Structure formats: structure tokens, C-alpha cells
Coordinates of C-alpha atoms in Angstrom, one line a residue:
X3 CA -8.0 -4.3 7.0
X4 CA -11.5 -4.5 5.5
X5 CA -14.9 -4.3 7.0
X6 CA -17.3 -7.2 6.5
X7 CA -19.3 -5.1 4.0
X8 CA -18.3 -2.1 2.1
X9 CA -20.5 1.0 2.3
X10 CA -18.2 3.6 0.7
X11 CA -15.6 2.9 -2.0
X12 CA -13.5 5.8 -3.4
X13 CA -11.4 5.6 -6.6
X14 CA -8.5 8.0 -7.0
X15 CA -7.7 8.3 -10.7
X16 CA -5.2 10.7 -12.2
X17 CA -6.4 11.2 -15.8
X18 CA -9.9 11.7 -17.3
X19 CA -9.1 9.0 -19.9
X20 CA -8.4 6.5 -17.2
X21 CA -11.6 7.5 -15.3
X22 CA -14.1 7.7 -18.1
X23 CA -14.8 3.9 -18.5
X24 CA -15.3 3.6 -14.7
X25 CA -17.6 6.7 -14.6
X26 CA -19.7 5.2 -17.4
X27 CA -19.7 1.7 -16.0
X28 CA -20.8 2.6 -12.5
X29 CA -23.1 5.3 -13.7
X30 CA -21.4 8.1 -11.7
X31 CA -22.5 11.7 -12.0
X32 CA -20.2 14.8 -12.0
X33 CA -20.4 16.8 -8.8
X34 CA -19.1 20.1 -10.1
X35 CA -17.2 22.5 -7.9
X36 CA -17.3 20.3 -4.8
X37 CA -13.8 21.2 -3.7
X38 CA -13.9 24.9 -4.5
X39 CA -10.7 26.2 -6.0
X40 CA -9.0 22.8 -5.9
X41 CA -8.9 21.3 -9.4
X42 CA -9.9 17.8 -8.2
X43 CA -13.1 16.6 -9.8
X44 CA -15.7 14.4 -8.1
X45 CA -18.1 11.8 -9.6
X46 CA -20.6 9.9 -7.5
X47 CA -23.3 7.3 -7.7
X48 CA -25.0 4.5 -5.9
X49 CA -24.1 1.0 -7.0
X50 CA -25.8 -2.1 -5.4
X51 CA -26.5 -0.1 -2.3
X52 CA -23.0 1.3 -1.8
X53 CA -21.7 4.8 -2.4
X54 CA -19.0 5.0 -5.1
X55 CA -17.0 8.1 -5.3
X56 CA -14.4 8.7 -8.0
X57 CA -12.0 11.6 -7.7
X58 CA -9.7 12.7 -10.6
X59 CA -6.9 15.2 -10.3
X60 CA -8.5 17.7 -12.7
X61 CA -6.9 19.7 -15.5
X62 CA -4.3 22.4 -15.7
X63 CA -6.1 25.7 -16.7
X64 CA -3.1 26.9 -18.8
X65 CA -2.5 23.8 -20.9
X66 CA -5.8 21.9 -20.6
X67 CA -3.9 18.7 -19.8
X68 CA -4.7 16.4 -16.8
X69 CA -2.7 17.0 -13.7
X70 CA -0.4 14.0 -13.1
X71 CA 2.1 13.2 -10.5
X72 CA 2.4 13.2 -6.7
X73 CA 1.3 16.7 -5.8
X74 CA -2.1 16.4 -7.5
X75 CA -2.6 12.9 -6.2
X76 CA -1.8 14.0 -2.7
X77 CA -4.4 16.8 -2.9
X78 CA -7.1 14.6 -4.4
X79 CA -6.6 11.8 -1.9
X80 CA -6.7 14.2 1.1
X81 CA -9.9 15.9 -0.1
X82 CA -11.5 12.6 -0.9
X83 CA -10.9 11.0 2.5
X84 CA -11.6 14.2 4.5
X85 CA -14.9 14.8 2.7
X86 CA -16.2 11.3 2.1
X87 CA -14.6 9.0 4.7
X88 CA -14.5 5.9 2.4
X89 CA -14.0 2.4 3.7
X90 CA -11.3 1.8 1.1
X91 CA -9.3 3.8 -1.4
X92 CA -8.7 2.2 -4.8
X93 CA -5.9 4.0 -6.8
X94 CA -6.8 2.9 -10.3
X95 CA -4.6 3.8 -13.3
X96 CA -2.1 2.9 -15.9
X97 CA 1.6 2.1 -15.3
X98 CA 4.8 0.8 -16.7
X99 CA 5.9 -2.8 -16.2
X100 CA 9.1 -4.8 -16.5
X101 CA 9.3 -7.5 -19.1
X102 CA 12.3 -8.9 -17.1
X103 CA 9.8 -9.6 -14.3
X104 CA 7.1 -11.1 -16.6
X105 CA 5.0 -8.1 -17.3
X106 CA 3.1 -7.8 -20.6
X107 CA 1.2 -4.9 -22.2
X108 CA -2.4 -5.0 -20.9
X109 CA -1.6 -7.0 -17.7
X110 CA -3.4 -5.8 -14.6
X111 CA -1.5 -5.7 -11.4
X112 CA -2.7 -5.4 -7.8
X113 CA -0.4 -3.7 -5.3
X114 CA 1.4 -6.2 -3.1
X115 CA 2.9 -5.9 0.4
X116 CA 3.8 -2.1 0.3
X117 CA 4.0 0.9 -2.0
X118 CA 7.2 2.9 -2.4
X119 CA 8.9 6.0 -4.0
X120 CA 11.8 5.4 -6.3
X121 CA 13.2 8.9 -6.9
X122 CA 13.7 10.2 -3.3
X123 CA 17.4 10.1 -2.8
X124 CA 18.2 11.1 0.8
X125 CA 21.4 9.3 1.7
X126 CA 21.1 9.6 5.5
X127 CA 20.1 6.6 7.7
X128 CA 16.4 6.8 8.6
X129 CA 15.6 9.6 6.2
X130 CA 16.3 7.3 3.3
X131 CA 13.7 4.8 4.4
X132 CA 11.2 7.5 5.2
X133 CA 11.8 8.9 1.7
X134 CA 11.1 5.6 0.1
X135 CA 7.9 5.2 2.1
X136 CA 7.0 1.5 2.4
X137 CA 3.3 2.3 2.8
X138 CA 1.2 -0.8 3.5
X139 CA -1.6 -1.9 1.2
X140 CA -4.4 -4.5 1.8
X141 CA -3.6 -8.1 1.3
X142 CA -4.5 -8.7 -2.3
X143 CA -3.6 -12.4 -2.5
X144 CA -7.1 -13.8 -2.6
X145 CA -8.4 -11.1 -5.1
X146 CA -5.4 -11.8 -7.4
X147 CA -5.8 -15.6 -7.2
X148 CA -9.6 -15.6 -7.8
X149 CA -9.5 -12.7 -10.3
X150 CA -6.6 -13.9 -12.3
X151 CA -4.6 -10.7 -11.7
X152 CA -0.8 -10.3 -11.2
X153 CA 0.7 -8.7 -8.1
X154 CA 3.6 -6.4 -7.7
X155 CA 5.2 -3.8 -5.5
X156 CA 4.1 -0.4 -6.9
X157 CA 6.9 2.1 -7.1
X158 CA 6.3 5.8 -7.8
X159 CA 8.3 8.7 -9.2
X160 CA 7.7 12.1 -10.6
X161 CA 8.9 11.5 -14.2
X162 CA 7.7 9.3 -17.0
X163 CA 11.2 7.9 -17.7
X164 CA 13.6 6.7 -15.1
X165 CA 17.3 7.3 -14.4
X166 CA 19.8 4.7 -13.4
X167 CA 19.5 6.0 -9.8
X168 CA 15.8 5.3 -10.0
X169 CA 16.5 1.8 -11.2
X170 CA 18.8 1.2 -8.3
X171 CA 16.1 2.2 -5.8
X172 CA 13.7 -0.1 -7.6
X173 CA 16.1 -2.9 -7.2
X174 CA 16.5 -2.1 -3.5
X175 CA 12.7 -1.9 -2.8
X176 CA 11.6 -4.7 -5.2
X177 CA 9.5 -2.3 -7.3
X178 CA 7.7 -4.1 -10.1
X179 CA 5.0 -1.6 -11.3
X180 CA 6.1 1.9 -12.1
X181 CA 3.8 4.9 -11.9
X182 CA 3.5 8.5 -10.9
X183 CA 0.9 8.6 -8.2
X184 CA 0.5 5.4 -6.1
X185 CA 2.9 6.2 -3.3
X186 CA 1.5 9.7 -2.8
X187 CA -2.0 8.2 -2.6
X188 CA -0.8 5.6 -0.2
X189 CA 1.0 8.1 2.0
X190 CA -2.3 10.0 2.6
X191 CA -4.3 6.8 3.1
X192 CA -1.8 5.8 5.8
X193 CA -2.2 9.1 7.6
X194 CA -5.9 8.6 7.7
X195 CA -5.7 4.9 8.4
X196 CA -7.7 4.1 5.3
X197 CA -7.1 0.8 3.6
X198 CA -5.7 1.1 0.1
X199 CA -5.5 -1.1 -3.0
X200 CA -3.7 -0.1 -6.2
X201 CA -5.0 -1.5 -9.5
X202 CA -2.7 -0.8 -12.4
X203 CA -3.0 -1.7 -16.1
X204 CA 0.3 -1.9 -18.0
X205 CA 0.7 0.5 -20.9
X206 CA 4.5 0.3 -21.4
X207 CA 7.5 -1.9 -20.7
X208 CA 10.7 -0.5 -19.2
X209 CA 13.6 -1.2 -21.4
X210 CA 11.6 -1.9 -24.6
X211 CA 12.8 -0.8 -28.0
X212 CA 10.1 1.8 -28.4
X213 CA 10.1 5.0 -26.4
X214 CA 7.9 5.0 -23.2
X215 CA 5.8 7.9 -24.4
X216 CA 5.0 6.2 -27.7
X217 CA 4.1 2.9 -26.0
X218 CA 1.8 4.9 -23.5
X219 CA 0.0 6.7 -26.3
X220 CA -0.5 3.5 -28.4
X221 CA -1.8 1.4 -25.5
X222 CA -3.7 3.8 -23.3
X223 CA -7.2 3.1 -24.7
X224 CA -6.8 -0.7 -24.5
X225 CA -5.3 -0.4 -21.0
X226 CA -8.1 1.7 -19.6
X227 CA -10.7 -0.8 -20.8
X228 CA -8.7 -3.6 -19.0
X229 CA -8.5 -1.3 -16.0
X230 CA -12.3 -0.8 -16.0
X231 CA -13.0 -4.6 -16.3
X232 CA -10.6 -5.3 -13.4
X233 CA -12.1 -2.7 -11.1
X234 CA -15.6 -3.8 -11.8
X235 CA -14.7 -7.4 -11.1
X236 CA -12.9 -6.4 -7.9
X237 CA -15.8 -4.4 -6.6
X238 CA -18.5 -6.8 -7.7
X239 CA -17.0 -10.1 -6.8
X240 CA -14.7 -9.3 -3.8
X241 CA -15.4 -6.0 -2.0
X242 CA -19.2 -6.3 -2.0
X243 CA -19.2 -9.9 -1.0
X244 CA -19.9 -10.3 2.7
X245 CA -17.2 -12.2 4.5
X246 CA -18.3 -15.2 6.4

């Protein structure tokens, strides 16, 4: 999947809070109004002779809140790839995990094998598999082993919670890391034949005693720092290292 040496890396990040530590760490500068009327925001900089671009989904003008979910992620990813032609897309963000599968709050997971949707219920042969997606991601085995990260199949839906039908699709597809953007980003990356890696820090555990929203609020700050540390390590120690 990967070139011997990265020249352009693009992060797709849904929320400003998730993006801020990365923007500061890589010294990225806001490129205001780059996409015209589209809400997606661009930050760019040069780091160790590579171009790093970070695109967030932007904010809703009516509420002031970050755009989350698949529609905004699809738009941001399309614009990012069409304008900047990166060598790799890294979808960095927070996510839910499953204690039953060994996840703990603050764990960092890398996407593994493929990325799927869990809330597209189309009970027609062929259409059902297309709905779920099964979009390929890069082989993250070496990065996970050397970096001390966990791996899991990222599964995406349009709601913070999940229904029993969602849970059944997760069982079918093997979903282990639950978010609201990864599969949408991966779909666009596949269309453009751009390699993708998802990096997800766990803010909440599915099935825990405390509500998902409360877990998310309590753990967001800690998880975004874990996310920043992981992304820096991945870029510095793996993507920028020339392969022999």
C-alpha cells in the first residue's frame, strides 16, 4: 500500500477538540476558507520535509457544534483527497470500545483488515454486503506491534448509542471499535485508491454502567492526548522511516 517515503500525509478529524493537540504538535496553520462554502477546515504545515494536512469537519452555523457523522466526514475526505492528493489518509479520532473484547478507556486502536458500517440494514443479497462496506485499510500489524497499540475492526454508525440490530451487525462483521466516521472516510479513500489507517482512542465502553454520553464527556480530554501521542509516534517512527 505505502510508498517507500511519505511526502504528503492527511489527517481527517471530526471534532476541533480531537484535532487541537495534533494541530499544536505538528505546528499546523489554519488555511481559512480553502473550500469555499463547505464547512470543512484545513490546517497545514511542513514537518521533517513532509507536508501534513489536517481537515476537520467544521462547525454547524446554527448550533456552533462540530459536525459529526458520515455525511460531514464524506465531504471532508473528498475535498482533502481531491485538493491535496495525499499519500495516505489517517482518520484520527475517539471511539467506543468493548470491554468484552478487552478494551479499556484510553486504549489506542489501529484499524485492522477492513472498516464497516453497522447500521445499514438492507436485507437483500449483495446489497447487504455493499451496505456494510468492508473497505480495506493498510496492514497495521507492524505499527501495532512496535508501537504497542491494539488493533480492531472499525465499525461505523450514525448514532452515539446502538440498537440490538446494530449489535447484531457488529457480531456479523467482527466490529471491535465503534465510531461515527471511519467507514465514510474509508469509502471515499477506496474510491480514490488512497491508503487509509484509522487511529482511535477509546472514550467509552459499550455496555458499561454509566451512559455513553457521560463517559465520552469525562474521558474526551484524556483520550485526545492519547490520540495525539499515538499519531505523532506513528508518523515519526513508522510513516517517515524509509523502507529498506
